[in-house]
mmCIF file with all atom_site columns, C-alpha atoms and ligand atoms in Angstrom:
data_model
loop_
_atom_site.group_PDB
_atom_site.id
_atom_site.type_symbol
_atom_site.label_atom_id
_atom_site.label_alt_id
_atom_site.label_comp_id
_atom_site.label_asym_id
_atom_site.label_entity_id
_atom_site.label_seq_id
_atom_site.pdbx_PDB_ins_code
_atom_site.Cartn_x
_atom_site.Cartn_y
_atom_site.Cartn_z
_atom_site.occupancy
_atom_site.B_iso_or_equiv
_atom_site.pdbx_formal_charge
_atom_site.auth_seq_id
_atom_site.auth_comp_id
_atom_site.auth_asym_id
_atom_site.auth_atom_id
_atom_site.pdbx_PDB_model_num
ATOM   1   C CA  . MET A 1 1   ? -113.841 201.462 312.696 1.00 76.00 ? 1   MET A CA  1
ATOM   2   C CA  . SER A 1 2   ? -114.380 203.226 315.983 1.00 80.00 ? 2   SER A CA  1
ATOM   3   C CA  . ASP A 1 3   ? -117.797 204.674 315.138 1.00 94.00 ? 3   ASP A CA  1
ATOM   4   C CA  . CYS A 1 4   ? -119.233 201.518 313.543 1.00 98.00 ? 4   CYS A CA  1
ATOM   5   C CA  . LEU A 1 5   ? -122.079 199.792 315.446 1.00 98.00 ? 5   LEU A CA  1
ATOM   6   C CA  . PHE A 1 6   ? -121.214 196.289 314.231 1.00 98.00 ? 6   PHE A CA  1
ATOM   7   C CA  . CYS A 1 7   ? -117.476 196.785 314.900 1.00 98.00 ? 7   CYS A CA  1
ATOM   8   C CA  . LYS A 1 8   ? -118.470 197.633 318.479 1.00 98.00 ? 8   LYS A CA  1
ATOM   9   C CA  . ILE A 1 9   ? -120.653 194.517 318.665 1.00 98.00 ? 9   ILE A CA  1
ATOM   10  C CA  . ILE A 1 10  ? -117.784 192.381 317.340 1.00 98.00 ? 10  ILE A CA  1
ATOM   11  C CA  . ALA A 1 11  ? -115.464 193.935 319.937 1.00 98.00 ? 11  ALA A CA  1
ATOM   12  C CA  . GLY A 1 12  ? -117.964 193.190 322.711 1.00 98.00 ? 12  GLY A CA  1
ATOM   13  C CA  . GLU A 1 13  ? -118.451 196.890 323.490 1.00 97.00 ? 13  GLU A CA  1
ATOM   14  C CA  . ILE A 1 14  ? -122.172 196.603 322.664 1.00 98.00 ? 14  ILE A CA  1
ATOM   15  C CA  . PRO A 1 15  ? -124.030 193.440 323.715 1.00 98.00 ? 15  PRO A CA  1
ATOM   16  C CA  . SER A 1 16  ? -125.352 190.954 321.182 1.00 98.00 ? 16  SER A CA  1
ATOM   17  C CA  . THR A 1 17  ? -126.737 187.447 321.154 1.00 98.00 ? 17  THR A CA  1
ATOM   18  C CA  . LYS A 1 18  ? -123.956 185.522 319.470 1.00 98.00 ? 18  LYS A CA  1
ATOM   19  C CA  . VAL A 1 19  ? -124.827 182.481 317.422 1.00 98.00 ? 19  VAL A CA  1
ATOM   20  C CA  . TYR A 1 20  ? -121.423 181.850 315.783 1.00 98.00 ? 20  TYR A CA  1
ATOM   21  C CA  . GLU A 1 21  ? -117.860 183.152 315.860 1.00 98.00 ? 21  GLU A CA  1
ATOM   22  C CA  . ASP A 1 22  ? -114.526 182.225 314.303 1.00 98.00 ? 22  ASP A CA  1
ATOM   23  C CA  . ASP A 1 23  ? -111.341 184.104 313.392 1.00 97.00 ? 23  ASP A CA  1
ATOM   24  C CA  . THR A 1 24  ? -112.943 186.174 310.628 1.00 98.00 ? 24  THR A CA  1
ATOM   25  C CA  . VAL A 1 25  ? -116.730 185.878 311.025 1.00 98.00 ? 25  VAL A CA  1
ATOM   26  C CA  . TYR A 1 26  ? -119.227 186.896 313.716 1.00 98.00 ? 26  TYR A CA  1
ATOM   27  C CA  . ALA A 1 27  ? -122.961 186.108 313.687 1.00 98.00 ? 27  ALA A CA  1
ATOM   28  C CA  . PHE A 1 28  ? -125.646 187.372 316.054 1.00 98.00 ? 28  PHE A CA  1
ATOM   29  C CA  . ARG A 1 29  ? -129.405 187.712 316.314 1.00 98.00 ? 29  ARG A CA  1
ATOM   30  C CA  . ASP A 1 30  ? -131.003 190.765 314.759 1.00 98.00 ? 30  ASP A CA  1
ATOM   31  C CA  . ILE A 1 31  ? -132.379 193.102 317.420 1.00 98.00 ? 31  ILE A CA  1
ATOM   32  C CA  . ALA A 1 32  ? -135.626 193.573 315.467 1.00 98.00 ? 32  ALA A CA  1
ATOM   33  C CA  . PRO A 1 33  ? -136.306 190.158 313.919 1.00 98.00 ? 33  PRO A CA  1
ATOM   34  C CA  . MET A 1 34  ? -138.388 190.050 310.749 1.00 97.00 ? 34  MET A CA  1
ATOM   35  C CA  . ALA A 1 35  ? -138.801 186.269 310.868 1.00 98.00 ? 35  ALA A CA  1
ATOM   36  C CA  . PRO A 1 36  ? -138.690 183.596 313.594 1.00 98.00 ? 36  PRO A CA  1
ATOM   37  C CA  . VAL A 1 37  ? -134.998 183.193 312.742 1.00 98.00 ? 37  VAL A CA  1
ATOM   38  C CA  . HIS A 1 38  ? -133.170 186.401 311.830 1.00 98.00 ? 38  HIS A CA  1
ATOM   39  C CA  . VAL A 1 39  ? -129.414 186.237 312.141 1.00 98.00 ? 39  VAL A CA  1
ATOM   40  C CA  . LEU A 1 40  ? -126.821 188.731 310.875 1.00 99.00 ? 40  LEU A CA  1
ATOM   41  C CA  . VAL A 1 41  ? -123.509 187.363 309.636 1.00 99.00 ? 41  VAL A CA  1
ATOM   42  C CA  . VAL A 1 42  ? -120.652 189.841 309.359 1.00 98.00 ? 42  VAL A CA  1
ATOM   43  C CA  . PRO A 1 43  ? -116.932 189.888 308.584 1.00 98.00 ? 43  PRO A CA  1
ATOM   44  C CA  . LYS A 1 44  ? -114.908 190.910 311.638 1.00 98.00 ? 44  LYS A CA  1
ATOM   45  C CA  . ALA A 1 45  ? -112.769 193.209 309.511 1.00 98.00 ? 45  ALA A CA  1
ATOM   46  C CA  . HIS A 1 46  ? -114.736 196.294 308.595 1.00 98.00 ? 46  HIS A CA  1
ATOM   47  C CA  . VAL A 1 47  ? -116.112 196.393 305.045 1.00 98.00 ? 47  VAL A CA  1
ATOM   48  C CA  . ALA A 1 48  ? -118.750 199.062 304.450 1.00 98.00 ? 48  ALA A CA  1
ATOM   49  C CA  . SER A 1 49  ? -121.027 197.109 302.134 1.00 98.00 ? 49  SER A CA  1
ATOM   50  C CA  . ALA A 1 50  ? -121.110 194.545 299.334 1.00 98.00 ? 50  ALA A CA  1
ATOM   51  C CA  . ASP A 1 51  ? -119.841 197.357 297.138 1.00 98.00 ? 51  ASP A CA  1
ATOM   52  C CA  . GLY A 1 52  ? -116.574 197.254 299.122 1.00 98.00 ? 52  GLY A CA  1
ATOM   53  C CA  . ILE A 1 53  ? -115.841 193.584 298.476 1.00 98.00 ? 53  ILE A CA  1
ATOM   54  C CA  . ASN A 1 54  ? -112.538 193.160 296.624 1.00 98.00 ? 54  ASN A CA  1
ATOM   55  C CA  . GLU A 1 55  ? -109.550 190.860 296.279 1.00 98.00 ? 55  GLU A CA  1
ATOM   56  C CA  . SER A 1 56  ? -108.163 191.890 299.667 1.00 97.00 ? 56  SER A CA  1
ATOM   57  C CA  . ASN A 1 57  ? -111.241 190.954 301.718 1.00 97.00 ? 57  ASN A CA  1
ATOM   58  C CA  . SER A 1 58  ? -113.212 188.418 299.669 1.00 97.00 ? 58  SER A CA  1
ATOM   59  C CA  . ALA A 1 59  ? -111.803 185.478 301.644 1.00 97.00 ? 59  ALA A CA  1
ATOM   60  C CA  . SER A 1 60  ? -113.846 186.591 304.644 1.00 97.00 ? 60  SER A CA  1
ATOM   61  C CA  . VAL A 1 61  ? -116.956 186.773 302.423 1.00 98.00 ? 61  VAL A CA  1
ATOM   62  C CA  . ALA A 1 62  ? -116.266 183.255 301.149 1.00 98.00 ? 62  ALA A CA  1
ATOM   63  C CA  . ARG A 1 63  ? -115.948 182.152 304.761 1.00 98.00 ? 63  ARG A CA  1
ATOM   64  C CA  . ILE A 1 64  ? -119.311 183.764 305.546 1.00 98.00 ? 64  ILE A CA  1
ATOM   65  C CA  . PHE A 1 65  ? -120.925 181.643 302.802 1.00 98.00 ? 65  PHE A CA  1
ATOM   66  C CA  . GLU A 1 66  ? -119.311 178.517 304.240 1.00 98.00 ? 66  GLU A CA  1
ATOM   67  C CA  . VAL A 1 67  ? -120.705 179.401 307.663 1.00 98.00 ? 67  VAL A CA  1
ATOM   68  C CA  . ILE A 1 68  ? -124.256 180.285 306.584 1.00 98.00 ? 68  ILE A CA  1
ATOM   69  C CA  . PRO A 1 69  ? -125.341 176.650 305.982 1.00 98.00 ? 69  PRO A CA  1
ATOM   70  C CA  . LYS A 1 70  ? -123.901 175.683 309.379 1.00 98.00 ? 70  LYS A CA  1
ATOM   71  C CA  . ILE A 1 71  ? -125.916 178.413 311.109 1.00 98.00 ? 71  ILE A CA  1
ATOM   72  C CA  . ALA A 1 72  ? -129.033 177.509 309.132 1.00 98.00 ? 72  ALA A CA  1
ATOM   73  C CA  . ALA A 1 73  ? -128.704 173.884 310.185 1.00 98.00 ? 73  ALA A CA  1
ATOM   74  C CA  . ALA A 1 74  ? -128.109 174.832 313.819 1.00 98.00 ? 74  ALA A CA  1
ATOM   75  C CA  . GLU A 1 75  ? -131.207 177.039 313.710 1.00 98.00 ? 75  GLU A CA  1
ATOM   76  C CA  . GLY A 1 76  ? -133.288 174.197 312.281 1.00 98.00 ? 76  GLY A CA  1
ATOM   77  C CA  . LEU A 1 77  ? -133.953 175.844 308.907 1.00 98.00 ? 77  LEU A CA  1
ATOM   78  C CA  . THR A 1 78  ? -134.498 172.538 307.130 1.00 97.00 ? 78  THR A CA  1
ATOM   79  C CA  . ASN A 1 79  ? -137.225 173.904 304.859 1.00 98.00 ? 79  ASN A CA  1
ATOM   80  C CA  . GLY A 1 80  ? -135.186 176.746 303.379 1.00 98.00 ? 80  GLY A CA  1
ATOM   81  C CA  . TYR A 1 81  ? -134.162 180.278 304.202 1.00 98.00 ? 81  TYR A CA  1
ATOM   82  C CA  . ARG A 1 82  ? -133.312 183.597 302.587 1.00 98.00 ? 82  ARG A CA  1
ATOM   83  C CA  . VAL A 1 83  ? -129.926 185.356 302.566 1.00 98.00 ? 83  VAL A CA  1
ATOM   84  C CA  . ILE A 1 84  ? -129.999 189.106 301.910 1.00 98.00 ? 84  ILE A CA  1
ATOM   85  C CA  . THR A 1 85  ? -127.524 191.943 301.925 1.00 98.00 ? 85  THR A CA  1
ATOM   86  C CA  . ASN A 1 86  ? -128.687 195.522 301.534 1.00 98.00 ? 86  ASN A CA  1
ATOM   87  C CA  . CYS A 1 87  ? -126.120 197.684 299.742 1.00 98.00 ? 87  CYS A CA  1
ATOM   88  C CA  . GLY A 1 88  ? -126.336 201.466 299.780 1.00 98.00 ? 88  GLY A CA  1
ATOM   89  C CA  . GLU A 1 89  ? -129.096 204.032 299.898 1.00 98.00 ? 89  GLU A CA  1
ATOM   90  C CA  . ASP A 1 90  ? -131.498 202.526 297.340 1.00 98.00 ? 90  ASP A CA  1
ATOM   91  C CA  . ALA A 1 91  ? -131.425 199.232 299.235 1.00 98.00 ? 91  ALA A CA  1
ATOM   92  C CA  . CYS A 1 92  ? -131.995 201.050 302.575 1.00 98.00 ? 92  CYS A CA  1
ATOM   93  C CA  . GLN A 1 93  ? -128.759 199.780 304.125 1.00 98.00 ? 93  GLN A CA  1
ATOM   94  C CA  . SER A 1 94  ? -128.934 201.207 307.656 1.00 98.00 ? 94  SER A CA  1
ATOM   95  C CA  . VAL A 1 95  ? -125.673 199.878 309.152 1.00 98.00 ? 95  VAL A CA  1
ATOM   96  C CA  . LYS A 1 96  ? -122.611 200.592 307.062 1.00 98.00 ? 96  LYS A CA  1
ATOM   97  C CA  . HIS A 1 97  ? -120.781 197.375 307.919 1.00 98.00 ? 97  HIS A CA  1
ATOM   98  C CA  . LEU A 1 98  ? -121.249 194.511 305.451 1.00 98.00 ? 98  LEU A CA  1
ATOM   99  C CA  . HIS A 1 99  ? -123.767 192.007 306.805 1.00 98.00 ? 99  HIS A CA  1
ATOM   100 C CA  . PHE A 1 100 ? -125.833 189.158 305.474 1.00 98.00 ? 100 PHE A CA  1
ATOM   101 C CA  . HIS A 1 101 ? -129.298 188.591 306.889 1.00 98.00 ? 101 HIS A CA  1
ATOM   102 C CA  . ILE A 1 102 ? -130.364 184.956 307.336 1.00 98.00 ? 102 ILE A CA  1
ATOM   103 C CA  . LEU A 1 103 ? -134.156 184.867 307.465 1.00 98.00 ? 103 LEU A CA  1
ATOM   104 C CA  . GLY A 1 104 ? -136.218 181.755 308.008 1.00 98.00 ? 104 GLY A CA  1
ATOM   105 C CA  . GLY A 1 105 ? -138.547 179.762 310.153 1.00 98.00 ? 105 GLY A CA  1
ATOM   106 C CA  . LYS A 1 106 ? -141.660 180.736 308.191 1.00 98.00 ? 106 LYS A CA  1
ATOM   107 C CA  . LYS A 1 107 ? -142.850 180.970 304.584 1.00 97.00 ? 107 LYS A CA  1
ATOM   108 C CA  . LEU A 1 108 ? -141.243 184.218 303.388 1.00 97.00 ? 108 LEU A CA  1
ATOM   109 C CA  . PRO A 1 109 ? -142.935 186.643 300.955 1.00 95.00 ? 109 PRO A CA  1
ATOM   110 C CA  . GLU A 1 110 ? -142.297 185.833 297.297 1.00 95.00 ? 110 GLU A CA  1
ATOM   111 C CA  . ASN A 1 111 ? -141.867 189.483 296.411 1.00 91.00 ? 111 ASN A CA  1
ATOM   112 C CA  . MET A 1 112 ? -138.512 190.892 297.558 1.00 85.00 ? 112 MET A CA  1
ATOM   113 C CA  . ALA A 1 113 ? -138.694 194.376 296.062 1.00 85.00 ? 113 ALA A CA  1
HETATM 114 P P1  . AMP B 2 .   ? -129.739 196.805 307.112 1.00 95.12 ? 201 AMP B P1  1
HETATM 115 O O1  . AMP B 2 .   ? -130.991 197.644 307.144 1.00 95.12 ? 201 AMP B O1  1
HETATM 116 O O2  . AMP B 2 .   ? -129.680 195.803 306.022 1.00 95.12 ? 201 AMP B O2  1
HETATM 117 O O3  . AMP B 2 .   ? -128.505 197.685 307.192 1.00 95.12 ? 201 AMP B O3  1
HETATM 118 O O4  . AMP B 2 .   ? -129.784 195.914 308.427 1.00 95.12 ? 201 AMP B O4  1
HETATM 119 C C1  . AMP B 2 .   ? -129.330 196.330 309.660 1.00 95.12 ? 201 AMP B C1  1
HETATM 120 C C2  . AMP B 2 .   ? -129.921 195.434 310.674 1.00 95.12 ? 201 AMP B C2  1
HETATM 121 O O5  . AMP B 2 .   ? -129.239 195.614 311.883 1.00 95.12 ? 201 AMP B O5  1
HETATM 122 C C3  . AMP B 2 .   ? -131.401 195.682 310.951 1.00 95.12 ? 201 AMP B C3  1
HETATM 123 O O6  . AMP B 2 .   ? -132.164 194.513 310.661 1.00 95.12 ? 201 AMP B O6  1
HETATM 124 C C4  . AMP B 2 .   ? -131.419 196.014 312.445 1.00 95.12 ? 201 AMP B C4  1
HETATM 125 O O7  . AMP B 2 .   ? -132.561 195.519 313.110 1.00 95.12 ? 201 AMP B O7  1
HETATM 126 C C5  . AMP B 2 .   ? -130.139 195.392 312.939 1.00 95.12 ? 201 AMP B C5  1
HETATM 127 N N1  . AMP B 2 .   ? -129.575 195.977 314.134 1.00 95.12 ? 201 AMP B N1  1
HETATM 128 C C6  . AMP B 2 .   ? -129.408 197.295 314.392 1.00 95.12 ? 201 AMP B C6  1
HETATM 129 N N2  . AMP B 2 .   ? -128.825 197.444 315.581 1.00 95.12 ? 201 AMP B N2  1
HETATM 130 C C7  . AMP B 2 .   ? -128.646 196.206 316.098 1.00 95.12 ? 201 AMP B C7  1
HETATM 131 C C8  . AMP B 2 .   ? -128.085 195.695 317.316 1.00 95.12 ? 201 AMP B C8  1
HETATM 132 N N3  . AMP B 2 .   ? -127.604 196.499 318.264 1.00 95.12 ? 201 AMP B N3  1
HETATM 133 N N4  . AMP B 2 .   ? -128.061 194.360 317.499 1.00 95.12 ? 201 AMP B N4  1
HETATM 134 C C9  . AMP B 2 .   ? -128.547 193.523 316.546 1.00 95.12 ? 201 AMP B C9  1
HETATM 135 N N5  . AMP B 2 .   ? -129.057 193.941 315.373 1.00 95.12 ? 201 AMP B N5  1
HETATM 136 C C10 . AMP B 2 .   ? -129.118 195.264 315.161 1.00 95.12 ? 201 AMP B C10 1
#
């Protein structure tokens, strides 16, 4: 989508610090990290949110969940990490391109909501 921030990052039109890329997945460091490791993992094909996952695009989501442990290992997250996706207004999703936050490198708060 031409007006999507993360589509522009994937296309290289906006700079990012890439940590992983393959045919369907792109991962990069969050610009405002909330933990020592804060990586965003996104499908290259635009999906607005988790609410838009369906039979036609779920393979890229499955690929994301294959890639997440590889990124976590590469980032040294041997003691655990959190994977989050915010979906829609009540979850305060700010970028309308499906993304999974990988957070780690410290003891994270027990309370998520
Ligand atoms: P969410 O609030 O779940 O939609 O998460 C969006 C995330 O994108 C936030 O953690 C932002 O800090 C991050 N973000 C916004 N713009 C950029 C950017 N240009 N590069 C990297 N991360 C970004």
